[in-house]
Amino acid sequence: MNIILLGPPGAGKGTQAQKLVETRNMVQLSTGDMLRAAKTSGTEMGKMVAAVMDRGDLVTDEIVIGLIREQLEAGGDHGGFIFDGFPRTLAQADALGALLDEMGQTLDHAVELEVNDDILVERILGRAAEAVAAGGTARADDNEESLKVRLMAYYKQTSPLLGYYYAKGDLTSVDGLGSMEEVEASIAGVLG
């Protein structure tokens, strides 16, 4: 089973992806993690990624699709893939769909973690304050101004994917503001 988790920054996609890894033996394909791993791998693709990142440029869609292709081709005994942080744009969604078709695979579900932005910002700022109060550190971008910038980028670039996957009949929305366990149960209900 291959799925995409959609939702704004801080909605809990990473947490829920980790739950799916633990409970369903799925593989989380995090774009950021794949890029960092490729950069140090020494492979041809890795050298390409390192050169782009060392220049401070954004990695192209073609490179990211190439990394995803490598993961899909690696096979293995697992419960499918969770696409995390990809696709972010309609062009990337088309490229991912074409890659899955080419490899004889499908996208089974696009699951949106639906949240209220004001509550989301309160939750993230609260989480940051708790981390600091406990003697830890908050994420550098867990502040109100940065969150608003991240949310704006999400709505400009990524939210069109909701309509895209809805039109294909692949989108299901779940309440992302419940407890971790409630959201996990909702996603399990979607995936069957």
Short mmCIF file of N, CA and C in Angstrom, two decimals, residues 60-188:
data_model
loop_
_atom_site.label_atom_id
_atom_site.label_comp_id
_atom_site.label_asym_id
_atom_site.label_seq_id
_atom_site.Cartn_x
_atom_site.Cartn_y
_atom_site.Cartn_z
N THR A 60 16.18 19.61 -7.88
CA THR A 60 15.12 19.56 -8.88
C THR A 60 14.15 18.41 -8.63
N ASP A 61 12.96 18.52 -9.19
CA ASP A 61 11.97 17.45 -9.10
C ASP A 61 12.53 16.16 -9.69
N GLU A 62 13.31 16.28 -10.76
CA GLU A 62 13.86 15.09 -11.42
C GLU A 62 14.78 14.32 -10.47
N ILE A 63 15.57 15.05 -9.69
CA ILE A 63 16.48 14.39 -8.75
C ILE A 63 15.67 13.68 -7.67
N VAL A 64 14.65 14.37 -7.13
CA VAL A 64 13.84 13.76 -6.07
C VAL A 64 13.13 12.52 -6.61
N ILE A 65 12.58 12.60 -7.82
CA ILE A 65 11.91 11.44 -8.42
C ILE A 65 12.93 10.31 -8.61
N GLY A 66 14.17 10.66 -8.99
CA GLY A 66 15.22 9.65 -9.13
C GLY A 66 15.50 8.95 -7.81
N LEU A 67 15.52 9.71 -6.71
CA LEU A 67 15.75 9.12 -5.40
C LEU A 67 14.58 8.21 -5.01
N ILE A 68 13.37 8.66 -5.30
CA ILE A 68 12.19 7.83 -4.99
C ILE A 68 12.21 6.56 -5.83
N ARG A 69 12.60 6.68 -7.09
CA ARG A 69 12.71 5.50 -7.96
C ARG A 69 13.68 4.49 -7.35
N GLU A 70 14.83 4.97 -6.86
CA GLU A 70 15.81 4.07 -6.24
C GLU A 70 15.18 3.31 -5.07
N GLN A 71 14.40 4.02 -4.26
CA GLN A 71 13.76 3.38 -3.10
C GLN A 71 12.72 2.35 -3.54
N LEU A 72 11.92 2.69 -4.55
CA LEU A 72 10.91 1.76 -5.04
C LEU A 72 11.55 0.52 -5.66
N GLU A 73 12.66 0.73 -6.38
CA GLU A 73 13.34 -0.39 -7.03
C GLU A 73 14.05 -1.29 -6.02
N ALA A 74 14.39 -0.75 -4.85
CA ALA A 74 15.10 -1.53 -3.85
C ALA A 74 14.25 -2.69 -3.33
N GLY A 75 12.94 -2.54 -3.47
CA GLY A 75 12.05 -3.62 -3.05
C GLY A 75 12.14 -3.85 -1.55
N GLY A 76 12.10 -5.10 -1.15
CA GLY A 76 12.18 -5.43 0.27
C GLY A 76 10.84 -5.91 0.80
N ASP A 77 10.88 -6.40 2.00
CA ASP A 77 9.70 -6.95 2.65
C ASP A 77 9.11 -5.89 3.58
N HIS A 78 8.12 -5.17 3.10
CA HIS A 78 7.51 -4.11 3.90
C HIS A 78 6.07 -3.92 3.45
N GLY A 79 5.36 -3.07 4.18
CA GLY A 79 3.94 -2.86 3.92
C GLY A 79 3.62 -1.72 2.97
N GLY A 80 4.60 -1.26 2.21
CA GLY A 80 4.37 -0.17 1.27
C GLY A 80 5.09 1.10 1.70
N PHE A 81 4.81 2.18 0.99
CA PHE A 81 5.54 3.44 1.19
C PHE A 81 4.62 4.55 1.66
N ILE A 82 5.17 5.39 2.52
CA ILE A 82 4.51 6.62 2.95
C ILE A 82 5.32 7.76 2.35
N PHE A 83 4.70 8.55 1.50
CA PHE A 83 5.40 9.69 0.90
C PHE A 83 5.22 10.88 1.84
N ASP A 84 6.33 11.36 2.37
CA ASP A 84 6.35 12.40 3.39
C ASP A 84 7.14 13.60 2.86
N GLY A 85 6.47 14.70 2.64
CA GLY A 85 7.15 15.88 2.11
C GLY A 85 7.24 15.87 0.59
N PHE A 86 6.59 14.93 -0.03
CA PHE A 86 6.56 14.83 -1.49
C PHE A 86 5.31 14.06 -1.86
N PRO A 87 4.55 14.50 -2.81
CA PRO A 87 4.72 15.71 -3.61
C PRO A 87 4.30 16.97 -2.86
N ARG A 88 4.87 18.09 -3.28
CA ARG A 88 4.49 19.39 -2.72
C ARG A 88 3.79 20.26 -3.76
N THR A 89 3.93 19.89 -5.03
CA THR A 89 3.33 20.69 -6.11
C THR A 89 2.58 19.76 -7.07
N LEU A 90 1.75 20.36 -7.92
CA LEU A 90 1.01 19.57 -8.91
C LEU A 90 1.95 18.87 -9.88
N ALA A 91 3.02 19.54 -10.27
CA ALA A 91 3.99 18.91 -11.19
C ALA A 91 4.62 17.69 -10.54
N GLN A 92 4.94 17.79 -9.25
CA GLN A 92 5.51 16.64 -8.54
C GLN A 92 4.49 15.52 -8.41
N ALA A 93 3.22 15.87 -8.21
CA ALA A 93 2.17 14.85 -8.11
C ALA A 93 2.05 14.09 -9.43
N ASP A 94 2.10 14.82 -10.53
CA ASP A 94 2.06 14.17 -11.85
C ASP A 94 3.26 13.25 -12.04
N ALA A 95 4.45 13.74 -11.64
CA ALA A 95 5.67 12.94 -11.81
C ALA A 95 5.62 11.68 -10.94
N LEU A 96 5.12 11.80 -9.72
CA LEU A 96 5.00 10.63 -8.85
C LEU A 96 4.00 9.63 -9.43
N GLY A 97 2.87 10.13 -9.92
CA GLY A 97 1.87 9.25 -10.53
C GLY A 97 2.44 8.50 -11.72
N ALA A 98 3.20 9.21 -12.56
CA ALA A 98 3.81 8.58 -13.74
C ALA A 98 4.83 7.52 -13.32
N LEU A 99 5.63 7.82 -12.29
CA LEU A 99 6.62 6.86 -11.81
C LEU A 99 5.95 5.60 -11.26
N LEU A 100 4.90 5.79 -10.45
CA LEU A 100 4.20 4.63 -9.90
C LEU A 100 3.59 3.79 -11.02
N ASP A 101 2.98 4.45 -12.01
CA ASP A 101 2.40 3.73 -13.17
C ASP A 101 3.48 2.92 -13.88
N GLU A 102 4.60 3.57 -14.14
CA GLU A 102 5.71 2.93 -14.85
C GLU A 102 6.21 1.69 -14.11
N MET A 103 6.14 1.74 -12.78
CA MET A 103 6.66 0.63 -11.97
C MET A 103 5.57 -0.37 -11.60
N GLY A 104 4.38 -0.18 -12.18
CA GLY A 104 3.29 -1.12 -11.92
C GLY A 104 2.72 -1.00 -10.51
N GLN A 105 2.88 0.17 -9.90
CA GLN A 105 2.36 0.40 -8.56
C GLN A 105 1.26 1.45 -8.60
N THR A 106 0.56 1.58 -7.48
CA THR A 106 -0.52 2.57 -7.40
C THR A 106 -0.35 3.41 -6.15
N LEU A 107 -1.04 4.55 -6.15
CA LEU A 107 -1.19 5.33 -4.95
C LEU A 107 -2.54 4.92 -4.38
N ASP A 108 -2.53 4.37 -3.18
CA ASP A 108 -3.77 3.84 -2.61
C ASP A 108 -4.59 4.89 -1.88
N HIS A 109 -3.93 5.81 -1.20
CA HIS A 109 -4.65 6.84 -0.46
C HIS A 109 -3.81 8.10 -0.34
N ALA A 110 -4.48 9.24 -0.42
CA ALA A 110 -3.91 10.52 -0.01
C ALA A 110 -4.73 10.93 1.20
N VAL A 111 -4.08 11.00 2.35
CA VAL A 111 -4.79 11.29 3.59
C VAL A 111 -4.42 12.70 4.05
N GLU A 112 -5.44 13.54 4.17
CA GLU A 112 -5.23 14.90 4.65
C GLU A 112 -5.47 14.95 6.15
N LEU A 113 -4.51 15.49 6.88
CA LEU A 113 -4.71 15.78 8.30
C LEU A 113 -5.27 17.20 8.36
N GLU A 114 -6.57 17.28 8.55
CA GLU A 114 -7.28 18.56 8.53
C GLU A 114 -7.13 19.24 9.89
N VAL A 115 -6.73 20.51 9.87
CA VAL A 115 -6.55 21.25 11.11
C VAL A 115 -7.06 22.67 10.97
N ASN A 116 -7.36 23.29 12.09
CA ASN A 116 -7.70 24.71 12.15
C ASN A 116 -6.37 25.44 12.38
N ASP A 117 -6.05 26.39 11.52
CA ASP A 117 -4.74 27.05 11.60
C ASP A 117 -4.48 27.71 12.94
N ASP A 118 -5.48 28.41 13.49
CA ASP A 118 -5.27 29.10 14.77
C ASP A 118 -4.95 28.10 15.88
N ILE A 119 -5.68 27.00 15.91
CA ILE A 119 -5.43 25.97 16.93
C ILE A 119 -4.07 25.32 16.69
N LEU A 120 -3.72 25.12 15.41
CA LEU A 120 -2.43 24.53 15.08
C LEU A 120 -1.29 25.41 15.58
N VAL A 121 -1.37 26.71 15.34
CA VAL A 121 -0.32 27.64 15.78
C VAL A 121 -0.23 27.61 17.31
N GLU A 122 -1.38 27.63 18.00
CA GLU A 122 -1.37 27.56 19.46
C GLU A 122 -0.70 26.27 19.93
N ARG A 123 -1.02 25.16 19.26
CA ARG A 123 -0.46 23.85 19.64
C ARG A 123 1.06 23.86 19.48
N ILE A 124 1.54 24.35 18.36
CA ILE A 124 2.99 24.33 18.10
C ILE A 124 3.73 25.28 19.05
N LEU A 125 3.17 26.46 19.27
CA LEU A 125 3.81 27.40 20.20
C LEU A 125 3.80 26.83 21.62
N GLY A 126 2.72 26.13 21.98
CA GLY A 126 2.66 25.47 23.29
C GLY A 126 3.70 24.38 23.41
N ARG A 127 3.86 23.61 22.32
CA ARG A 127 4.86 22.53 22.31
C ARG A 127 6.27 23.12 22.48
N ALA A 128 6.53 24.23 21.82
CA ALA A 128 7.84 24.88 21.92
C ALA A 128 8.08 25.37 23.35
N ALA A 129 7.05 25.98 23.94
CA ALA A 129 7.18 26.48 25.32
C ALA A 129 7.41 25.33 26.30
N GLU A 130 6.71 24.21 26.09
CA GLU A 130 6.90 23.03 26.96
C GLU A 130 8.32 22.49 26.86
N ALA A 131 8.85 22.45 25.64
CA ALA A 131 10.20 21.94 25.43
C ALA A 131 11.22 22.80 26.18
N VAL A 132 11.05 24.10 26.09
CA VAL A 132 11.98 25.02 26.77
C VAL A 132 11.82 24.89 28.29
N ALA A 133 10.57 24.81 28.76
CA ALA A 133 10.31 24.69 30.20
C ALA A 133 10.91 23.40 30.77
N ALA A 134 10.97 22.36 29.95
CA ALA A 134 11.51 21.07 30.39
C ALA A 134 13.04 21.04 30.29
N GLY A 135 13.63 22.19 29.95
CA GLY A 135 15.09 22.26 29.88
C GLY A 135 15.65 21.91 28.52
N GLY A 136 14.76 21.68 27.56
CA GLY A 136 15.20 21.35 26.20
C GLY A 136 15.21 22.60 25.33
N THR A 137 15.18 22.37 24.04
CA THR A 137 15.12 23.49 23.10
C THR A 137 13.96 23.26 22.14
N ALA A 138 13.40 24.35 21.68
CA ALA A 138 12.33 24.29 20.69
C ALA A 138 12.95 24.30 19.31
N ARG A 139 12.18 23.82 18.33
CA ARG A 139 12.64 23.94 16.95
C ARG A 139 12.84 25.41 16.64
N ALA A 140 13.88 25.71 15.89
CA ALA A 140 14.20 27.10 15.59
C ALA A 140 13.05 27.80 14.87
N ASP A 141 12.27 27.04 14.09
CA ASP A 141 11.19 27.66 13.32
C ASP A 141 9.83 27.52 14.01
N ASP A 142 9.81 27.15 15.29
CA ASP A 142 8.56 27.07 16.04
C ASP A 142 8.28 28.40 16.74
N ASN A 143 8.12 29.45 15.94
CA ASN A 143 7.70 30.73 16.48
C ASN A 143 6.59 31.26 15.57
N GLU A 144 5.81 32.20 16.06
CA GLU A 144 4.60 32.60 15.35
C GLU A 144 4.88 33.13 13.94
N GLU A 145 5.91 33.96 13.80
CA GLU A 145 6.20 34.55 12.49
C GLU A 145 6.62 33.48 11.49
N SER A 146 7.52 32.60 11.92
CA SER A 146 7.99 31.52 11.05
C SER A 146 6.84 30.58 10.68
N LEU A 147 5.98 30.29 11.65
CA LEU A 147 4.84 29.41 11.37
C LEU A 147 3.93 30.01 10.31
N LYS A 148 3.69 31.30 10.39
CA LYS A 148 2.82 31.95 9.40
C LYS A 148 3.44 31.87 8.01
N VAL A 149 4.76 32.02 7.93
CA VAL A 149 5.45 31.91 6.64
C VAL A 149 5.33 30.48 6.11
N ARG A 150 5.53 29.49 6.99
CA ARG A 150 5.43 28.08 6.58
C ARG A 150 4.01 27.73 6.15
N LEU A 151 3.02 28.24 6.88
CA LEU A 151 1.63 27.98 6.50
C LEU A 151 1.30 28.61 5.15
N MET A 152 1.78 29.84 4.92
CA MET A 152 1.52 30.51 3.64
C MET A 152 2.13 29.71 2.50
N ALA A 153 3.35 29.23 2.69
CA ALA A 153 4.00 28.42 1.65
C ALA A 153 3.19 27.15 1.39
N TYR A 154 2.69 26.53 2.45
CA TYR A 154 1.87 25.32 2.29
C TYR A 154 0.63 25.63 1.46
N TYR A 155 -0.08 26.71 1.81
CA TYR A 155 -1.32 27.01 1.09
C TYR A 155 -1.08 27.41 -0.35
N LYS A 156 0.05 28.07 -0.62
CA LYS A 156 0.35 28.46 -2.00
C LYS A 156 0.74 27.25 -2.86
N GLN A 157 1.63 26.41 -2.31
CA GLN A 157 2.22 25.34 -3.11
C GLN A 157 1.50 24.01 -2.99
N THR A 158 1.18 23.61 -1.77
CA THR A 158 0.78 22.23 -1.53
C THR A 158 -0.73 22.03 -1.46
N SER A 159 -1.47 23.02 -0.98
CA SER A 159 -2.91 22.80 -0.83
C SER A 159 -3.62 22.50 -2.16
N PRO A 160 -3.12 22.94 -3.32
CA PRO A 160 -3.77 22.51 -4.57
C PRO A 160 -3.80 20.99 -4.75
N LEU A 161 -2.90 20.28 -4.05
CA LEU A 161 -2.90 18.82 -4.14
C LEU A 161 -4.17 18.22 -3.57
N LEU A 162 -4.81 18.93 -2.64
CA LEU A 162 -6.05 18.41 -2.06
C LEU A 162 -7.10 18.25 -3.14
N GLY A 163 -7.27 19.27 -3.97
CA GLY A 163 -8.22 19.19 -5.08
C GLY A 163 -7.80 18.16 -6.12
N TYR A 164 -6.51 18.09 -6.37
CA TYR A 164 -5.96 17.14 -7.35
C TYR A 164 -6.31 15.70 -6.95
N TYR A 165 -6.01 15.34 -5.69
CA TYR A 165 -6.28 13.97 -5.25
C TYR A 165 -7.77 13.73 -5.00
N TYR A 166 -8.50 14.77 -4.66
CA TYR A 166 -9.96 14.63 -4.51
C TYR A 166 -10.57 14.27 -5.86
N ALA A 167 -10.14 14.98 -6.91
CA ALA A 167 -10.68 14.74 -8.26
C ALA A 167 -10.36 13.33 -8.74
N LYS A 168 -9.25 12.77 -8.29
CA LYS A 168 -8.88 11.40 -8.67
C LYS A 168 -9.57 10.35 -7.79
N GLY A 169 -10.28 10.81 -6.76
CA GLY A 169 -10.96 9.88 -5.86
C GLY A 169 -10.04 9.25 -4.83
N ASP A 170 -8.86 9.84 -4.63
CA ASP A 170 -7.86 9.27 -3.72
C ASP A 170 -7.82 9.95 -2.36
N LEU A 171 -8.48 11.11 -2.21
CA LEU A 171 -8.33 11.92 -1.00
C LEU A 171 -9.34 11.55 0.07
N THR A 172 -8.86 11.40 1.28
CA THR A 172 -9.72 11.26 2.46
C THR A 172 -9.17 12.21 3.51
N SER A 173 -10.05 12.98 4.13
CA SER A 173 -9.63 13.90 5.19
C SER A 173 -9.98 13.33 6.54
N VAL A 174 -9.07 13.49 7.49
CA VAL A 174 -9.32 13.08 8.87
C VAL A 174 -9.04 14.28 9.76
N ASP A 175 -9.69 14.30 10.93
CA ASP A 175 -9.48 15.38 11.89
C ASP A 175 -8.09 15.25 12.48
N GLY A 176 -7.22 16.20 12.16
CA GLY A 176 -5.85 16.15 12.64
C GLY A 176 -5.66 16.78 14.01
N LEU A 177 -6.74 17.29 14.61
CA LEU A 177 -6.61 17.96 15.90
C LEU A 177 -6.97 17.08 17.09
N GLY A 178 -7.33 15.83 16.84
CA GLY A 178 -7.60 14.93 17.95
C GLY A 178 -6.31 14.53 18.64
N SER A 179 -6.42 13.66 19.61
CA SER A 179 -5.21 13.15 20.27
C SER A 179 -4.43 12.32 19.24
N MET A 180 -3.17 12.05 19.56
CA MET A 180 -2.34 11.24 18.68
C MET A 180 -3.02 9.90 18.37
N GLU A 181 -3.62 9.31 19.40
CA GLU A 181 -4.28 8.01 19.26
C GLU A 181 -5.54 8.12 18.39
N GLU A 182 -6.31 9.21 18.57
CA GLU A 182 -7.53 9.40 17.77
C GLU A 182 -7.19 9.57 16.29
N VAL A 183 -6.15 10.35 16.01
CA VAL A 183 -5.74 10.56 14.61
C VAL A 183 -5.23 9.23 14.02
N GLU A 184 -4.46 8.50 14.80
CA GLU A 184 -3.95 7.19 14.36
C GLU A 184 -5.11 6.25 14.02
N ALA A 185 -6.15 6.25 14.88
CA ALA A 185 -7.31 5.38 14.64
C ALA A 185 -8.07 5.82 13.40
N SER A 186 -8.18 7.13 13.17
CA SER A 186 -8.87 7.63 11.98
C SER A 186 -8.13 7.21 10.71
N ILE A 187 -6.81 7.32 10.74
CA ILE A 187 -6.01 6.92 9.56
C ILE A 187 -6.14 5.41 9.35
N ALA A 188 -6.11 4.64 10.42
CA ALA A 188 -6.27 3.18 10.30
C ALA A 188 -7.62 2.86 9.68
#
